[in-house]
mmCIF file of C-alpha atoms in Angstrom:
data_model
loop_
_atom_site.group_PDB
_atom_site.id
_atom_site.type_symbol
_atom_site.label_atom_id
_atom_site.label_comp_id
_atom_site.label_asym_id
_atom_site.label_seq_id
_atom_site.Cartn_x
_atom_site.Cartn_y
_atom_site.Cartn_z
ATOM 1 C CA MET A 95 0.022 -0.024 0.076
ATOM 2 C CA ASN A 96 1.315 3.404 -1.096
ATOM 3 C CA PRO A 97 0.622 6.656 0.598
ATOM 4 C CA ILE A 98 -1.386 9.255 -1.210
ATOM 5 C CA GLY A 99 0.835 11.369 -3.497
ATOM 6 C CA THR A 100 3.285 8.508 -4.168
ATOM 7 C CA ASP A 101 4.055 6.601 -7.427
ATOM 8 C CA PRO A 102 2.583 3.108 -6.777
ATOM 9 C CA THR A 103 5.090 1.567 -9.146
ATOM 10 C CA THR A 104 8.185 3.039 -7.603
ATOM 11 C CA ASP A 105 6.990 3.832 -3.911
ATOM 12 C CA SER A 106 8.654 7.227 -4.391
ATOM 13 C CA THR A 107 7.319 10.722 -3.424
ATOM 14 C CA THR A 108 9.208 12.454 -6.118
ATOM 15 C CA ASP A 109 7.385 14.009 -9.048
ATOM 16 C CA HIS A 110 6.651 11.832 -12.052
ATOM 17 C CA GLN A 111 9.264 12.674 -14.666
ATOM 18 C CA GLY A 112 8.152 15.563 -16.692
ATOM 19 C CA TRP A 113 5.413 16.748 -14.406
ATOM 20 C CA THR A 114 7.120 19.699 -12.846
ATOM 21 C CA PRO A 115 5.145 22.300 -10.912
ATOM 22 C CA THR A 116 6.270 25.871 -11.110
ATOM 23 C CA THR A 117 6.677 25.937 -7.184
ATOM 24 C CA GLU A 118 6.878 23.211 -4.478
ATOM 25 C CA ARG A 119 3.192 22.707 -3.563
ATOM 26 C CA LYS A 120 2.234 22.470 0.069
ATOM 27 C CA GLY A 121 -0.707 21.030 1.709
ATOM 28 C CA PRO A 122 -1.962 17.438 2.427
ATOM 29 C CA LEU A 123 -2.475 16.690 -1.336
ATOM 30 C CA ARG A 124 1.096 17.619 -2.524
ATOM 31 C CA GLY A 125 2.289 15.134 -5.035
ATOM 32 C CA ILE A 126 -1.197 14.474 -6.513
ATOM 33 C CA LYS A 127 -1.498 15.201 -10.207
ATOM 34 C CA VAL A 128 -4.971 16.456 -11.319
ATOM 35 C CA LEU A 129 -6.000 17.004 -15.019
ATOM 36 C CA ASP A 130 -9.018 19.306 -15.008
ATOM 37 C CA ILE A 131 -10.709 19.128 -18.547
ATOM 38 C CA SER A 132 -13.999 20.352 -17.274
ATOM 39 C CA THR A 133 -15.839 23.616 -17.894
ATOM 40 C CA VAL A 134 -17.952 26.098 -15.957
ATOM 41 C CA TYR A 135 -18.633 25.344 -12.342
ATOM 42 C CA ALA A 136 -19.230 22.143 -10.508
ATOM 43 C CA ALA A 137 -16.287 19.875 -11.735
ATOM 44 C CA PRO A 138 -13.891 22.963 -11.834
ATOM 45 C CA ILE A 139 -14.964 23.701 -8.157
ATOM 46 C CA THR A 140 -13.831 20.076 -7.226
ATOM 47 C CA ALA A 141 -10.428 20.679 -8.954
ATOM 48 C CA MET A 142 -10.064 24.235 -7.216
ATOM 49 C CA LEU A 143 -10.620 22.589 -3.918
ATOM 50 C CA LEU A 144 -8.014 19.890 -4.664
ATOM 51 C CA GLY A 145 -5.508 22.559 -5.724
ATOM 52 C CA ASP A 146 -6.270 24.650 -2.534
ATOM 53 C CA PHE A 147 -4.910 21.840 -0.484
ATOM 54 C CA GLY A 148 -1.651 21.120 -2.620
ATOM 55 C CA ALA A 149 -2.616 19.060 -5.675
ATOM 56 C CA ASP A 150 -0.866 20.111 -8.703
ATOM 57 C CA VAL A 151 -3.750 20.839 -11.114
ATOM 58 C CA ILE A 152 -3.533 21.419 -14.758
ATOM 59 C CA LYS A 153 -6.561 23.079 -16.475
ATOM 60 C CA VAL A 154 -6.845 21.783 -19.923
ATOM 61 C CA GLU A 155 -9.083 24.068 -22.034
ATOM 62 C CA HIS A 156 -10.256 24.346 -25.559
ATOM 63 C CA PRO A 157 -8.389 26.965 -27.599
ATOM 64 C CA ARG A 158 -11.651 29.190 -27.147
ATOM 65 C CA GLY A 159 -11.186 28.960 -23.454
ATOM 66 C CA ASP A 160 -13.539 27.874 -20.661
ATOM 67 C CA PRO A 161 -17.002 29.719 -21.014
ATOM 68 C CA ALA A 162 -16.373 30.599 -17.212
ATOM 69 C CA ARG A 163 -13.933 33.190 -18.382
ATOM 70 C CA THR A 164 -16.786 35.208 -19.795
ATOM 71 C CA HIS A 165 -19.361 34.775 -17.069
ATOM 72 C CA GLY A 166 -20.221 37.444 -14.627
ATOM 73 C CA TRP A 167 -18.218 40.603 -13.681
ATOM 74 C CA HIS A 168 -15.161 41.755 -15.367
ATOM 75 C CA ARG A 169 -12.367 44.009 -14.714
ATOM 76 C CA ASN A 170 -9.862 45.165 -17.350
ATOM 77 C CA GLY A 171 -11.178 42.314 -19.451
ATOM 78 C CA HIS A 172 -10.488 39.742 -16.709
ATOM 79 C CA GLY A 173 -13.503 37.527 -15.494
ATOM 80 C CA LEU A 174 -13.580 37.874 -11.592
ATOM 81 C CA TRP A 175 -15.173 34.627 -11.050
ATOM 82 C CA TRP A 176 -12.577 32.912 -13.098
ATOM 83 C CA LYS A 177 -9.884 34.300 -10.872
ATOM 84 C CA VAL A 178 -11.358 32.451 -8.047
ATOM 85 C CA ILE A 179 -12.539 29.266 -9.653
ATOM 86 C CA ALA A 180 -9.337 28.723 -11.648
ATOM 87 C CA ARG A 181 -6.993 29.601 -8.702
ATOM 88 C CA ASN A 182 -3.842 27.252 -8.056
ATOM 89 C CA LYS A 183 -4.421 25.870 -11.595
ATOM 90 C CA ARG A 184 -1.829 25.908 -14.386
ATOM 91 C CA THR A 185 -3.537 26.499 -17.802
ATOM 92 C CA MET A 186 -2.857 24.973 -21.060
ATOM 93 C CA THR A 187 -4.957 24.823 -24.246
ATOM 94 C CA LEU A 188 -5.798 21.537 -26.171
ATOM 95 C CA ASN A 189 -8.568 20.732 -28.621
ATOM 96 C CA LEU A 190 -9.781 17.255 -27.466
ATOM 97 C CA GLY A 191 -11.899 16.991 -30.593
ATOM 98 C CA HIS A 192 -8.660 16.823 -32.769
ATOM 99 C CA PRO A 193 -7.024 13.452 -33.194
ATOM 100 C CA THR A 194 -3.661 14.975 -32.099
ATOM 101 C CA GLY A 195 -5.288 16.571 -29.017
ATOM 102 C CA GLN A 196 -6.632 13.238 -28.102
ATOM 103 C CA ASP A 197 -3.141 11.552 -28.460
ATOM 104 C CA PHE A 198 -1.627 14.370 -26.198
ATOM 105 C CA LEU A 199 -4.215 13.747 -23.630
ATOM 106 C CA ARG A 200 -3.698 10.012 -23.504
ATOM 107 C CA GLU A 201 -0.024 10.566 -22.993
ATOM 108 C CA ILE A 202 -0.646 13.157 -20.165
ATOM 109 C CA VAL A 203 -3.180 10.872 -18.456
ATOM 110 C CA ALA A 204 -0.649 8.073 -18.120
ATOM 111 C CA GLU A 205 1.084 10.268 -15.386
ATOM 112 C CA ALA A 206 -2.020 11.696 -13.732
ATOM 113 C CA ASP A 207 -3.645 10.622 -10.497
ATOM 114 C CA VAL A 208 -6.968 12.304 -11.130
ATOM 115 C CA LEU A 209 -8.961 13.448 -14.176
ATOM 116 C CA VAL A 210 -11.996 15.697 -13.664
ATOM 117 C CA GLU A 211 -14.382 15.940 -16.556
ATOM 118 C CA ASN A 212 -18.241 17.089 -17.252
ATOM 119 C CA PHE A 213 -18.651 16.228 -20.888
ATOM 120 C CA ARG A 214 -22.036 14.821 -21.861
ATOM 121 C CA PRO A 215 -22.062 11.070 -21.627
ATOM 122 C CA GLY A 216 -20.502 9.351 -24.671
ATOM 123 C CA VAL A 217 -18.439 12.470 -25.925
ATOM 124 C CA LEU A 218 -15.104 11.122 -24.667
ATOM 125 C CA GLU A 219 -15.804 7.564 -25.814
ATOM 126 C CA LYS A 220 -16.551 9.151 -29.305
ATOM 127 C CA TRP A 221 -13.197 10.740 -29.256
ATOM 128 C CA GLY A 222 -11.379 7.595 -28.087
ATOM 129 C CA ILE A 223 -10.581 8.893 -24.645
ATOM 130 C CA GLY A 224 -13.315 7.454 -22.665
ATOM 131 C CA ALA A 225 -12.951 5.836 -19.227
ATOM 132 C CA ASP A 226 -12.082 2.370 -20.381
ATOM 133 C CA THR A 227 -9.345 3.629 -22.514
ATOM 134 C CA LEU A 228 -7.941 5.954 -19.948
ATOM 135 C CA LEU A 229 -7.978 3.342 -17.138
ATOM 136 C CA ASP A 230 -6.194 0.981 -19.463
ATOM 137 C CA LEU A 231 -3.517 3.378 -19.940
ATOM 138 C CA ASN A 232 -3.454 4.356 -16.356
ATOM 139 C CA PRO A 233 -5.004 1.685 -13.932
ATOM 140 C CA GLY A 234 -4.430 4.053 -10.930
ATOM 141 C CA LEU A 235 -6.342 6.994 -12.438
ATOM 142 C CA VAL A 236 -9.251 8.197 -10.442
ATOM 143 C CA MET A 237 -11.763 9.771 -12.975
ATOM 144 C CA LEU A 238 -14.553 11.965 -11.734
ATOM 145 C CA ARG A 239 -17.468 12.309 -14.353
ATOM 146 C CA VAL A 240 -19.773 15.086 -13.473
ATOM 147 C CA THR A 241 -23.157 15.448 -15.332
ATOM 148 C CA GLY A 242 -26.546 16.911 -14.728
ATOM 149 C CA PHE A 243 -28.260 13.542 -14.200
ATOM 150 C CA GLY A 244 -25.565 10.731 -14.218
ATOM 151 C CA GLN A 245 -24.006 8.586 -16.772
ATOM 152 C CA THR A 246 -27.075 6.225 -16.780
ATOM 153 C CA GLY A 247 -30.774 6.626 -16.750
ATOM 154 C CA PRO A 248 -33.481 8.006 -19.104
ATOM 155 C CA TYR A 249 -32.177 11.606 -18.395
ATOM 156 C CA ALA A 250 -28.491 10.837 -18.898
ATOM 157 C CA ASP A 251 -28.422 12.550 -22.248
ATOM 158 C CA ARG A 252 -30.276 15.604 -21.380
ATOM 159 C CA ARG A 253 -28.511 18.908 -21.303
ATOM 160 C CA ALA A 254 -28.659 20.069 -17.519
ATOM 161 C CA PHE A 255 -27.126 23.026 -15.450
ATOM 162 C CA GLY A 256 -27.549 23.621 -11.704
ATOM 163 C CA THR A 257 -30.624 25.639 -12.170
ATOM 164 C CA LEU A 258 -32.453 22.541 -13.451
ATOM 165 C CA VAL A 259 -31.598 20.302 -10.582
ATOM 166 C CA GLU A 260 -32.262 23.078 -8.036
ATOM 167 C CA ALA A 261 -35.827 22.905 -9.553
ATOM 168 C CA MET A 262 -36.152 19.081 -9.718
ATOM 169 C CA SER A 263 -34.552 18.383 -6.310
ATOM 170 C CA GLY A 264 -37.232 20.117 -4.497
ATOM 171 C CA PHE A 265 -35.158 22.996 -3.359
ATOM 172 C CA ALA A 266 -37.071 25.624 -5.434
ATOM 173 C CA HIS A 267 -40.257 24.087 -4.097
ATOM 174 C CA GLN A 268 -39.426 24.569 -0.591
ATOM 175 C CA THR A 269 -37.829 28.140 -1.141
ATOM 176 C CA GLY A 270 -39.821 31.391 -1.129
ATOM 177 C CA GLN A 271 -42.624 33.034 0.597
ATOM 178 C CA PRO A 272 -45.739 30.910 1.377
ATOM 179 C CA ASP A 273 -47.912 32.764 -1.113
ATOM 180 C CA GLY A 274 -45.158 33.373 -3.696
ATOM 181 C CA PRO A 275 -43.807 31.301 -6.423
ATOM 182 C CA PRO A 276 -40.842 28.639 -6.083
ATOM 183 C CA THR A 277 -37.523 30.580 -5.796
ATOM 184 C CA LEU A 278 -34.225 29.599 -7.442
ATOM 185 C CA PRO A 279 -30.895 30.746 -5.809
ATOM 186 C CA PRO A 280 -28.994 33.700 -7.345
ATOM 187 C CA PHE A 281 -25.871 31.795 -7.560
ATOM 188 C CA GLY A 282 -24.692 28.226 -8.405
ATOM 189 C CA LEU A 283 -25.852 26.427 -5.445
ATOM 190 C CA ALA A 284 -26.111 22.956 -7.017
ATOM 191 C CA ASP A 285 -22.759 23.313 -8.587
ATOM 192 C CA GLY A 286 -21.181 24.338 -5.382
ATOM 193 C CA VAL A 287 -22.602 21.498 -3.528
ATOM 194 C CA ALA A 288 -21.598 19.116 -6.281
ATOM 195 C CA GLY A 289 -18.046 20.574 -6.454
ATOM 196 C CA ILE A 290 -17.434 19.979 -2.677
ATOM 197 C CA THR A 291 -19.018 16.534 -2.811
ATOM 198 C CA GLY A 292 -16.706 15.688 -5.773
ATOM 199 C CA ALA A 293 -13.685 16.662 -3.919
ATOM 200 C CA PHE A 294 -14.744 14.375 -1.041
ATOM 201 C CA ALA A 295 -15.373 11.591 -3.630
ATOM 202 C CA VAL A 296 -11.976 11.820 -5.297
ATOM 203 C CA ILE A 297 -10.129 11.862 -1.873
ATOM 204 C CA SER A 298 -12.157 8.836 -0.860
ATOM 205 C CA ALA A 299 -11.171 6.988 -4.087
ATOM 206 C CA LEU A 300 -7.339 8.111 -3.646
ATOM 207 C CA TYR A 301 -7.370 6.759 -0.101
ATOM 208 C CA ASP A 302 -8.847 3.358 -1.226
ATOM 209 C CA ARG A 303 -6.278 3.210 -4.165
ATOM 210 C CA ASP A 304 -3.324 4.029 -1.929
ATOM 211 C CA ARG A 305 -4.329 2.741 1.575
ATOM 212 C CA ASN A 306 -6.623 -0.244 0.944
ATOM 213 C CA GLY A 307 -4.617 -1.742 -2.112
ATOM 214 C CA GLY A 308 -7.371 -0.573 -4.506
ATOM 215 C CA HIS A 309 -7.033 0.636 -8.072
ATOM 216 C CA GLY A 310 -8.185 3.648 -9.980
ATOM 217 C CA GLN A 311 -12.014 3.933 -10.681
ATOM 218 C CA VAL A 312 -14.636 6.042 -12.157
ATOM 219 C CA ILE A 313 -16.828 8.220 -10.043
ATOM 220 C CA ASP A 314 -20.184 8.859 -11.667
ATOM 221 C CA MET A 315 -21.637 11.973 -9.988
ATOM 222 C CA SER A 316 -24.743 13.848 -11.033
ATOM 223 C CA LEU A 317 -25.643 17.494 -10.015
ATOM 224 C CA LEU A 318 -28.893 16.198 -8.842
ATOM 225 C CA GLU A 319 -27.956 13.724 -6.052
ATOM 226 C CA PRO A 320 -25.549 15.757 -3.980
ATOM 227 C CA LEU A 321 -28.000 18.703 -3.714
ATOM 228 C CA LEU A 322 -30.910 16.258 -2.980
ATOM 229 C CA GLY A 323 -28.703 14.743 -0.173
ATOM 230 C CA ILE A 324 -28.528 17.879 1.848
ATOM 231 C CA LEU A 325 -32.220 19.007 1.696
ATOM 232 C CA GLY A 326 -33.355 17.119 4.507
ATOM 233 C CA PRO A 327 -35.902 14.171 4.961
ATOM 234 C CA GLY A 328 -38.486 15.263 2.428
ATOM 235 C CA PRO A 329 -38.569 11.890 0.462
ATOM 236 C CA THR A 330 -38.715 9.962 3.844
ATOM 237 C CA VAL A 331 -41.463 12.297 5.234
ATOM 238 C CA TRP A 332 -43.541 11.709 2.116
ATOM 239 C CA ASP A 333 -42.818 7.950 2.173
ATOM 240 C CA GLN A 334 -43.812 7.607 5.776
ATOM 241 C CA LEU A 335 -46.412 10.323 6.288
ATOM 242 C CA GLY A 336 -47.679 11.365 2.960
ATOM 243 C CA GLU A 337 -46.700 15.067 3.617
ATOM 244 C CA ILE A 338 -45.063 17.391 1.251
ATOM 245 C CA ALA A 339 -42.727 20.232 2.552
ATOM 246 C CA GLN A 340 -44.114 23.701 1.727
ATOM 247 C CA ARG A 341 -42.644 27.231 1.375
ATOM 248 C CA HIS A 342 -42.075 29.051 4.683
ATOM 249 C CA GLY A 343 -40.178 32.231 3.661
ATOM 250 C CA ASN A 344 -37.590 32.744 6.247
ATOM 251 C CA ARG A 345 -39.175 30.824 8.887
ATOM 252 C CA SER A 346 -38.488 27.230 9.734
ATOM 253 C CA PRO A 347 -41.160 24.452 10.149
ATOM 254 C CA ASN A 348 -39.099 22.904 12.840
ATOM 255 C CA ASN A 349 -38.576 25.732 15.247
ATOM 256 C CA ALA A 350 -39.270 29.527 16.316
ATOM 257 C CA PRO A 351 -38.204 32.200 16.566
ATOM 258 C CA ARG A 352 -36.312 31.781 13.138
ATOM 259 C CA ASN A 353 -36.724 34.700 10.804
ATOM 260 C CA THR A 354 -35.143 37.937 9.576
ATOM 261 C CA TYR A 355 -36.003 41.022 11.459
ATOM 262 C CA ARG A 356 -35.338 44.701 10.825
ATOM 263 C CA THR A 357 -33.796 47.061 13.458
ATOM 264 C CA ARG A 358 -34.915 50.688 14.046
ATOM 265 C CA ASP A 359 -32.109 52.026 12.032
ATOM 266 C CA GLY A 360 -32.838 49.832 8.904
ATOM 267 C CA ARG A 361 -30.343 47.084 9.469
ATOM 268 C CA TRP A 362 -31.568 43.286 9.002
ATOM 269 C CA VAL A 363 -30.746 40.485 11.263
ATOM 270 C CA ALA A 364 -31.260 36.822 11.419
ATOM 271 C CA ILE A 365 -32.273 34.866 14.508
ATOM 272 C CA SER A 366 -32.219 31.043 14.972
ATOM 273 C CA ALA A 367 -33.330 29.366 18.018
ATOM 274 C CA SER A 368 -33.176 25.592 17.276
ATOM 275 C CA ALA A 369 -32.278 24.789 20.840
ATOM 276 C CA THR A 370 -34.908 25.372 23.400
ATOM 277 C CA SER A 371 -32.511 26.981 25.754
ATOM 278 C CA VAL A 372 -31.711 29.642 23.124
ATOM 279 C CA ALA A 373 -35.417 30.171 22.444
ATOM 280 C CA GLU A 374 -35.822 30.678 26.136
ATOM 281 C CA ARG A 375 -32.932 33.336 26.251
ATOM 282 C CA VAL A 376 -34.625 35.173 23.414
ATOM 283 C CA MET A 377 -37.982 35.352 24.970
ATOM 284 C CA CYS A 378 -36.625 36.491 28.151
ATOM 285 C CA LEU A 379 -34.416 39.229 26.486
ATOM 286 C CA VAL A 380 -37.417 40.543 24.705
ATOM 287 C CA GLY A 381 -39.497 40.857 27.885
ATOM 288 C CA ARG A 382 -41.694 37.751 27.665
ATOM 289 C CA PRO A 383 -40.521 35.081 30.096
ATOM 290 C CA ASP A 384 -44.035 34.099 30.279
ATOM 291 C CA ILE A 385 -44.116 32.646 26.916
ATOM 292 C CA ALA A 386 -40.952 30.590 27.531
ATOM 293 C CA ALA A 387 -42.687 29.266 30.740
ATOM 294 C CA GLU A 388 -45.575 27.833 28.641
ATOM 295 C CA PRO A 389 -45.900 24.072 28.688
ATOM 296 C CA TRP A 390 -45.772 23.796 24.863
ATOM 297 C CA PHE A 391 -42.447 25.913 24.592
ATOM 298 C CA GLY A 392 -40.178 23.155 25.025
ATOM 299 C CA ASN A 393 -41.300 21.483 21.976
ATOM 300 C CA ALA A 394 -39.580 22.978 18.786
ATOM 301 C CA GLY A 395 -42.580 21.851 16.587
ATOM 302 C CA GLU A 396 -45.083 23.589 18.980
ATOM 303 C CA ARG A 397 -43.144 26.679 18.926
ATOM 304 C CA SER A 398 -43.109 26.694 15.165
ATOM 305 C CA ARG A 399 -46.864 26.460 15.061
ATOM 306 C CA ARG A 400 -47.018 29.532 17.135
ATOM 307 C CA ALA A 401 -44.458 31.427 14.937
ATOM 308 C CA ASP A 402 -46.936 34.207 14.170
ATOM 309 C CA MET A 403 -47.289 35.186 17.944
ATOM 310 C CA ILE A 404 -43.518 34.721 18.690
ATOM 311 C CA ASP A 405 -42.377 36.754 15.638
ATOM 312 C CA THR A 406 -44.765 39.556 16.564
ATOM 313 C CA VAL A 407 -43.150 39.927 19.975
ATOM 314 C CA VAL A 408 -39.393 39.549 18.884
ATOM 315 C CA SER A 409 -39.895 41.762 15.930
ATOM 316 C CA ALA A 410 -41.516 44.558 17.926
ATOM 317 C CA TRP A 411 -38.536 44.512 20.329
ATOM 318 C CA ILE A 412 -35.939 44.693 17.651
ATOM 319 C CA ALA A 413 -37.702 47.277 15.636
ATOM 320 C CA ASP A 414 -37.589 49.534 18.788
ATOM 321 C CA ARG A 415 -33.786 49.424 18.979
ATOM 322 C CA GLY A 416 -30.694 50.167 16.736
ATOM 323 C CA PHE A 417 -28.559 47.418 15.355
ATOM 324 C CA ASP A 418 -25.662 47.905 17.689
ATOM 325 C CA GLU A 419 -27.901 47.602 20.775
ATOM 326 C CA VAL A 420 -29.746 44.621 19.326
ATOM 327 C CA GLU A 421 -26.408 42.819 18.546
ATOM 328 C CA ALA A 422 -24.710 43.566 22.025
ATOM 329 C CA ARG A 423 -28.007 42.560 23.995
ATOM 330 C CA PHE A 424 -28.284 39.303 22.105
ATOM 331 C CA VAL A 425 -24.534 38.310 22.596
ATOM 332 C CA ALA A 426 -24.694 39.223 26.400
ATOM 333 C CA ALA A 427 -27.834 36.932 26.570
ATOM 334 C CA GLY A 428 -26.276 34.074 24.811
ATOM 335 C CA ALA A 429 -28.813 34.109 22.153
ATOM 336 C CA ALA A 430 -28.153 33.463 18.459
ATOM 337 C CA LEU A 431 -28.144 36.470 16.129
ATOM 338 C CA ALA A 432 -26.173 37.577 13.090
ATOM 339 C CA PRO A 433 -26.287 40.618 10.892
ATOM 340 C CA ILE A 434 -27.290 40.253 7.317
ATOM 341 C CA TYR A 435 -24.420 41.383 5.201
ATOM 342 C CA ASP A 436 -23.757 42.329 1.664
ATOM 343 C CA ALA A 437 -20.163 41.808 0.465
ATOM 344 C CA ARG A 438 -18.926 45.140 1.496
ATOM 345 C CA GLN A 439 -20.039 44.621 5.125
ATOM 346 C CA LEU A 440 -18.740 41.044 5.255
ATOM 347 C CA LEU A 441 -15.253 42.201 4.244
ATOM 348 C CA SER A 442 -15.191 44.838 7.064
ATOM 349 C CA ASP A 443 -16.300 42.378 9.767
ATOM 350 C CA PRO A 444 -13.676 42.036 12.547
ATOM 351 C CA HIS A 445 -14.091 38.287 12.861
ATOM 352 C CA VAL A 446 -13.720 37.755 9.037
ATOM 353 C CA ILE A 447 -10.702 39.919 9.003
ATOM 354 C CA ASP A 448 -9.135 38.284 11.998
ATOM 355 C CA ARG A 449 -9.342 34.790 10.560
ATOM 356 C CA ASP A 450 -8.538 35.846 7.010
ATOM 357 C CA VAL A 451 -11.790 34.457 5.761
ATOM 358 C CA ILE A 452 -11.493 36.686 2.832
ATOM 359 C CA THR A 453 -7.794 36.675 1.849
ATOM 360 C CA THR A 454 -5.582 38.777 -0.591
ATOM 361 C CA VAL A 455 -3.833 37.091 -3.559
ATOM 362 C CA ASP A 456 -1.301 38.856 -5.834
ATOM 363 C CA ASP A 457 -2.233 38.615 -9.406
ATOM 364 C CA ASP A 458 -0.431 39.378 -12.562
ATOM 365 C CA ASP A 459 -3.385 40.951 -14.313
ATOM 366 C CA LEU A 460 -5.410 42.807 -11.425
ATOM 367 C CA GLY A 461 -2.594 43.340 -8.710
ATOM 368 C CA ARG A 462 -3.831 42.448 -5.416
ATOM 369 C CA ILE A 463 -7.302 40.734 -5.395
ATOM 370 C CA ARG A 464 -9.478 39.613 -2.558
ATOM 371 C CA MET A 465 -11.474 36.329 -2.581
ATOM 372 C CA GLN A 466 -12.694 33.543 -0.352
ATOM 373 C CA ASN A 467 -9.844 31.647 1.509
ATOM 374 C CA VAL A 468 -9.530 27.940 1.676
ATOM 375 C CA MET A 469 -12.563 26.416 3.388
ATOM 376 C CA CYS A 470 -10.886 24.395 6.171
ATOM 377 C CA ARG A 471 -7.864 24.978 8.407
ATOM 378 C CA PHE A 472 -5.382 22.320 8.935
ATOM 379 C CA SER A 473 -3.022 22.511 11.864
ATOM 380 C CA GLU A 474 -0.073 20.689 10.151
ATOM 381 C CA THR A 475 -0.550 20.977 6.485
ATOM 382 C CA PRO A 476 -2.794 23.941 5.714
ATOM 383 C CA GLY A 477 -4.020 24.667 2.178
ATOM 384 C CA THR A 478 -3.039 27.848 0.311
ATOM 385 C CA ILE A 479 -3.906 30.129 -2.645
ATOM 386 C CA GLU A 480 -0.689 30.494 -4.599
ATOM 387 C CA PHE A 481 -2.077 32.335 -7.417
ATOM 388 C CA ALA A 482 -5.428 33.379 -8.974
ATOM 389 C CA GLY A 483 -6.866 32.136 -12.281
ATOM 390 C CA ARG A 484 -4.386 32.400 -15.057
ATOM 391 C CA GLY A 485 -4.692 33.386 -18.694
ATOM 392 C CA LEU A 486 -5.564 31.231 -21.560
ATOM 393 C CA GLY A 487 -2.818 28.975 -22.299
ATOM 394 C CA GLN A 488 -0.459 30.823 -19.987
ATOM 395 C CA ASP A 489 1.655 27.727 -19.237
ATOM 396 C CA ASN A 490 1.482 26.082 -22.695
ATOM 397 C CA GLU A 491 5.205 26.463 -23.418
ATOM 398 C CA GLN A 492 6.380 25.018 -20.070
ATOM 399 C CA LEU A 493 3.646 22.157 -19.955
ATOM 400 C CA TYR A 494 3.961 21.011 -23.620
ATOM 401 C CA ARG A 495 7.699 21.054 -23.018
ATOM 402 C CA ASP A 496 7.828 19.198 -19.766
ATOM 403 C CA LEU A 497 4.851 16.771 -20.292
ATOM 404 C CA LEU A 498 5.118 16.058 -24.041
ATOM 405 C CA GLY A 499 8.573 17.185 -25.077
ATOM 406 C CA VAL A 500 7.180 19.753 -27.559
ATOM 407 C CA ASP A 501 9.465 22.656 -28.445
ATOM 408 C CA SER A 502 8.406 26.284 -29.486
ATOM 409 C CA ALA A 503 8.479 25.459 -33.205
ATOM 410 C CA ARG A 504 6.274 22.573 -32.909
ATOM 411 C CA LEU A 505 3.876 24.542 -30.569
ATOM 412 C CA ALA A 506 3.599 27.147 -33.365
ATOM 413 C CA GLU A 507 2.469 24.483 -35.818
ATOM 414 C CA LEU A 508 0.132 22.864 -33.434
ATOM 415 C CA ALA A 509 -1.594 26.255 -32.909
ATOM 416 C CA GLU A 510 -1.785 26.836 -36.607
ATOM 417 C CA ASP A 511 -3.388 23.392 -36.930
ATOM 418 C CA GLY A 512 -6.102 24.248 -34.310
ATOM 419 C CA VAL A 513 -4.802 21.745 -31.772
ATOM 420 C CA LEU A 514 -3.960 24.341 -29.129
#
C-alpha cells in the first residue's frame, strides 16, 4: 500500500518525470497530479478545492477558453469569477476534438492521479478517450465524471445545469414566501454542493487506491444527487407520512423564533433558536419570559406552530432598537443572532478579518485581489492560494515542453493546426 501522492510503481514521493510544478506545492495533497478538463462550475470547483490543498492541477481548455472566463463581472477584461474558480491551476490549451489533441491527452493521463471532466455522456468515448481507454492506460487513475443527471438513466443525455436540478430536487419548491412562487438561488448552489462532494469523492477513491490496495476507478456524480442529499428528510417524510414540505419564507417548520428582523436604523438581522435553551433566552431578552414558561414552549414543533405570535413579539422588540444595541444585547444574553451582510459589510467584519476568511492574492493581471480563502484550517498541512486564475494557455510553453517534449517551433505548428 502506497501513501497518497506516491507513485505506486516506485513507492517514491518524487514527482513523475516531466510533471514539474512551477513551485513546490504544499498541503495534504502535495504530490497528487490532477487534470481538469471540465468547464464552468461544479467539476472545476472540485479541481479548485484539490488545488487549494496542494494538488498540482493542470487546467486543460479548448483554445476558445472555458466559458467561465466570460461569465459575470469583469475588470480590465478579466473575469473575476474565473480568478477564483481557476486559482492554483496551471493552464494549457488543447482541442480534445482533434486527433492530435486526443493523443496528447492519452500521453498526459498516463502520469496523472486524477482526471475531472463534465462532458455529456458518450462524448469522450466518441473521441477515443473514454473511461475504459484511460484506465487501461493508467490503472491507478481516479476519474470524476460530473453530469446533470449521471452517466445512466433516461435523463443521462439531457443537457442540464445547476438551475434545473435546483428545480427538480425540491429546493425551489421549498424556497420562497408561502404565497409566492418557487424561488431559485441567485448563485450556483447545485454546482457548489456538487463541487465539494466531488472533492470528497476523489479523496475517498485515492484513499482506497493508496491505503486499501485498490485501483483507480470511475466516479459517476450527477448534480442532482448531492443537492438532494442535503435538503433534509423530504422524501422520507412523504414515504412515511404522505406529507410534502411547503414554502415558509424565512421561517422554519421545525422551530421558532427563526426569521429575519429589521432594526430601528434599517439593518436586517437573522435569528435562529433551534435549541430550546436559546429560544428561552430570546423570549426573556425581549421581555416575555411568560411565553418561555408555557408548557408547549419546550417542543420545537409547537413553537413553530405559534411562529406568528412569537415573531410579533420579537420583531417589535428589535424594531424599537438600533442594530448595535440589538447585537450587543443578544450576545450578552447568549442568544443566536447575526447581521445580514452584503459583500462590503462582510469584508469589514472584524471576525472575518481576524481569521482571514477573505484573503488577498497577488495577481499578474489585477494586482492584489481579494477572494474567499480555503474552506478548512489544517494545523499541520494547511491549504493555500498561490495564484489566482491564469490567462488562457499561459503555461502552454512549459507544460508542452515538460509533459510532452514539444518545443516552441512545434507549438506554433500545433496552434496553426487548431490543436491548441
